[in-house]
Amino acid sequence: MSTVAYVPNPAPLGRLVVIGLGLIGGSFAKGIRAQGLFREVVGVDLDPASRQLAVEQGVADRCEEDLATACVGADVIQLAVPILAMERVLSVLATLDLGNAVITDVGSAKGAIVAAAVRVFGAVPARFVPGHPIAGSEKSGVEAARIELFRRHKVILTPLATTDVAALALVDRLWRALGADVEHMDVEHHDQVLAATSHLPHLLAFNIVDSLAKRDENLDIFRYAAGGFRDFTRIAGSDPTMWHDIFLANREAVLRVLDTYRYDLDALRAAVDAGDGRELLGVFTRARVAREHFDKILARRAYVDTMHSENDMIFNAQPGGTLSGRVRVPGDKSISHRSIMLGSLAEGTTEVSGFLEGEDALATLQAFRDMGVVIEGPLHGRVTIHGVGMNGLKAPPGPLYLGNSGTSMRLLSGLLAAQAFDTELTGDASLSKRPMNRVAVPLREMGAVIETGADGRPPLKIKGAQRLKGMHYDMPVASAQVKSSLLLAGLYADGQTSVTEPAPTRDHTERMLRGFGYPVTTEGNTARLTGGHHLKGGAIEVPADISSAAFFLVAASIAEGSELVLEHVGINPTRTGVIDILQLMGADLTLQNQREVGGEPVADIRVRSAPLKGIDIPEALVPLAIDEFPVLFVAAACAQGRTVLTGAEELRVKESDRIQSMADGLKVLGVHAEATPDGIVIEGGKMGGGEVDSHGDHRIAMAFSVASLRASAPIRIHDCANVATSFPNFLELAKRVGLRVSHEAVS
Ligand code: S3P
């Protein structure tokens, strides 16, 4: 157990001197002074008006013109002068006896300042701590100084190996006292990052405005310049002298990013010249996604603010309600993943409709974009994939981040084991705990080279350029992900790959491969294919996901007086365990309008409420309802009598340990629920309300939302953000049909 030591408020330090009373120096002085961290804050500036204003506005206790008068006897000296003036100030400081004073600065290019310090002092003094606050405003001067300027902004300190640890800790503490989020980086890395994220965009903005302004027709150009021009060039209004200093000071790093940028710009020019629409689409779709991603990061303020990722999203489910109406839940997650994978490897274009725009399927989509596939959309469930052929994927620029999605990681590991390049697959905290040896071990038998993290968990490092050989595999667990992973590897393997499953699991991979013209046979529980064929792109219509529909099948069954129709639901026989189990419990479900769409059977399902009874769930149905158990446990809690589930230990290694998460939550609601190693025993009865934890598992969160229909008091469900992985509009649809669940303000 860790204990928190009591740290008394340290006594104030003696004197802080801030040299350069502009926006940054002024705000630093004012903020520190307001905190009372020093007995005295002294400002230095060449401009008498700034010195006078600084005192009048409470930025400093007093101001001096002369450096020696201000600095001798100081504890901390902050240099906030323009970068190119730093060396001059440092050379004056070098002539003074500064005792143990800590010197720090705010310059935006660190290499140049460190070099100046070396020239002046012979070596960087141990008590000099280079720093850079990433904050500013279009306003300048001491009159714009604000105590809050650095709050929730990053401050990067770039200590050297020789920097005094106590001096570094002191500067770190001062910035934190101003509410800044302090990070440490080495000098070169800082300069390279800033060259790319700040200096290059400023250079381009200045450049484009100047380039257009000096043309003869400039008047017209500016007269018709619309929002795009204005947005892109806003930063060309920045302080020219300051930026002139920055480019001279960070010359080398800027040149490096500028050269890379010129290379990419030339490639884009060549694409325009050659009329290469696919190349243009590739750049634009990738950029758009990256920009949206960046916006999301910004919305959570991650760039300027640490912490908030652990925000708890709470669902508040009020008791009672009756369901009615017709709804179509989002597209099938399993089929959406596979449409991207096979569409990418196909020849020609694949048009997908009904695609699930949830985070899991989007993680797969992004992974293929990262491997060079041009993918348009998704827009209203439509995705256009410009297939690259079986051997057309390219090495991604970095690890493929798959978020919460086990399906992405397991299926991709098979597919990537056969590519010419190396890959690394990573995921979020939940995915990082899930077992991957179930795919890594048999794939290695086929000749794949895969390294896992500890205990066979992610990340997975997959070595490319391996020759795979087909094999037969008897799967120890019934898992469609394992089967699919091996079949995808088998597409590239020499000879035949066959997989026998202990019980039937979802067969979307086999069906879709056939739909793309790839021969796959199924005999009993064995699926078989031979490597070396091709895939032909086409149209895929993704049915509504029965796993998402399941929440409403149970909801309408348990809420008295309900009648609901779920439209266009996929009823592939390897997925309909939930219907069978509910019918065994006495549910009133009718399949209407049965049809086949793109190789998958589909129906509208009508549900009317009915009294349910507890049952012993047949083990043969477990793999066919594997994702639906959380909500089936809610049905069991509302049924009369006892429901017993066995043979379902797989539930313990899903997005959470679903047996434990559900047993714990049901107990909170007053239900008798006993977890067993491979299942659960639930006694139906009355349900109260309370606080339950979804453990970040989307299906647990939605299951307890459904439970509220029969609860006698509100249920608050914690950690619900991951509902977006499979059912992004759950709350909206749930509300529309009569559930009383909403998202509570974030804590
Ligand atoms: C899936 C298979 C199942 C299921 C998962 C999706 C798939 O996992 O739980 O949500 O798309 O192949 P297992 O193969 O681990 O049972």
PDB file of C-alpha atoms and ligand atoms in Angstrom, residues 332-335 337-338 360 406-407 410-411 434 438 478-484 505-506 508-509 547 575 623 626-627 650 653-655 658 698-699, ligand 1:
ATOM      1  CA  ASP A 332     -22.997  -6.112 -37.405  1.00  0.00           C
ATOM      2  CA  LYS A 333     -19.599  -5.654 -35.810  1.00  0.00           C
ATOM      3  CA  SER A 334     -18.117  -8.959 -36.978  1.00  0.00           C
ATOM      4  CA  ILE A 335     -19.218  -8.421 -40.574  1.00  0.00           C
ATOM      5  CA  HIS A 337     -14.539  -5.811 -39.520  1.00  0.00           C
ATOM      6  CA  ARG A 338     -14.373  -8.457 -42.198  1.00  0.00           C
ATOM      7  CA  ASP A 360     -13.956  -1.262 -32.904  1.00  0.00           C
ATOM      8  CA  GLY A 406     -10.099  -8.182 -29.770  1.00  0.00           C
ATOM      9  CA  THR A 407     -11.542  -9.133 -33.154  1.00  0.00           C
ATOM     10  CA  ARG A 410      -6.840 -11.639 -33.533  1.00  0.00           C
ATOM     11  CA  LEU A 411      -7.943 -11.539 -37.162  1.00  0.00           C
ATOM     12  CA  ARG A 434      -6.647 -10.403 -23.281  1.00  0.00           C
ATOM     13  CA  ARG A 438      -4.787 -18.781 -28.803  1.00  0.00           C
ATOM     14  CA  ALA A 478     -14.812 -22.662 -29.883  1.00  0.00           C
ATOM     15  CA  SER A 479     -13.667 -19.296 -31.212  1.00  0.00           C
ATOM     16  CA  ALA A 480     -14.587 -17.658 -34.490  1.00  0.00           C
ATOM     17  CA  GLN A 481     -11.712 -15.250 -34.028  1.00  0.00           C
ATOM     18  CA  VAL A 482      -9.162 -18.058 -33.899  1.00  0.00           C
ATOM     19  CA  LYS A 483     -10.764 -19.864 -36.830  1.00  0.00           C
ATOM     20  CA  SER A 484     -10.827 -16.642 -38.883  1.00  0.00           C
ATOM     21  CA  THR A 505     -19.038 -20.571 -34.219  1.00  0.00           C
ATOM     22  CA  ARG A 506     -19.937 -17.602 -36.400  1.00  0.00           C
ATOM     23  CA  HIS A 508     -18.943 -14.737 -41.442  1.00  0.00           C
ATOM     24  CA  THR A 509     -15.358 -15.115 -42.630  1.00  0.00           C
ATOM     25  CA  SER A 547     -25.723  -8.738 -30.576  1.00  0.00           C
ATOM     26  CA  ARG A 575     -25.502 -16.196 -34.119  1.00  0.00           C
ATOM     27  CA  PRO A 623     -20.944 -20.310 -28.660  1.00  0.00           C
ATOM     28  CA  ILE A 626     -21.444 -15.833 -26.691  1.00  0.00           C
ATOM     29  CA  ASP A 627     -21.773 -12.031 -26.772  1.00  0.00           C
ATOM     30  CA  GLU A 650     -14.840 -17.963 -22.327  1.00  0.00           C
ATOM     31  CA  VAL A 653     -11.779 -13.381 -21.057  1.00  0.00           C
ATOM     32  CA  LYS A 654     -14.004 -10.982 -22.977  1.00  0.00           C
ATOM     33  CA  GLU A 655     -13.756  -7.186 -22.725  1.00  0.00           C
ATOM     34  CA  ARG A 658     -18.315 -10.962 -17.832  1.00  0.00           C
ATOM     35  CA  HIS A 698     -19.822  -2.037 -23.498  1.00  0.00           C
ATOM     36  CA  ARG A 699     -22.129  -5.004 -23.163  1.00  0.00           C
TER      37      ARG A 699
HETATM   38  C1  S3P B   1     -16.119 -12.505 -32.893  1.00  0.00           C
HETATM   39  C2  S3P B   1     -16.031 -13.699 -32.258  1.00  0.00           C
HETATM   40  C3  S3P B   1     -16.338 -13.890 -30.834  1.00  0.00           C
HETATM   41  C4  S3P B   1     -17.138 -12.728 -30.266  1.00  0.00           C
HETATM   42  C5  S3P B   1     -16.565 -11.400 -30.694  1.00  0.00           C
HETATM   43  C6  S3P B   1     -16.579 -11.283 -32.204  1.00  0.00           C
HETATM   44  C7  S3P B   1     -15.773 -12.422 -34.318  1.00  0.00           C
HETATM   45  O1  S3P B   1     -15.147 -13.989 -30.102  1.00  0.00           O
HETATM   46  O2  S3P B   1     -17.173 -12.796 -28.869  1.00  0.00           O
HETATM   47  O3  S3P B   1     -17.328 -10.328 -30.160  1.00  0.00           O
HETATM   48  O4  S3P B   1     -16.107 -11.399 -34.949  1.00  0.00           O
HETATM   49  O5  S3P B   1     -15.175 -13.368 -34.831  1.00  0.00           O
HETATM   50  P1  S3P B   1     -14.406 -15.423 -29.858  1.00  0.00           P
HETATM   51  O6  S3P B   1     -13.943 -15.906 -31.154  1.00  0.00           O
HETATM   52  O7  S3P B   1     -13.284 -15.099 -28.926  1.00  0.00           O
HETATM   53  O8  S3P B   1     -15.453 -16.259 -29.229  1.00  0.00           O
END
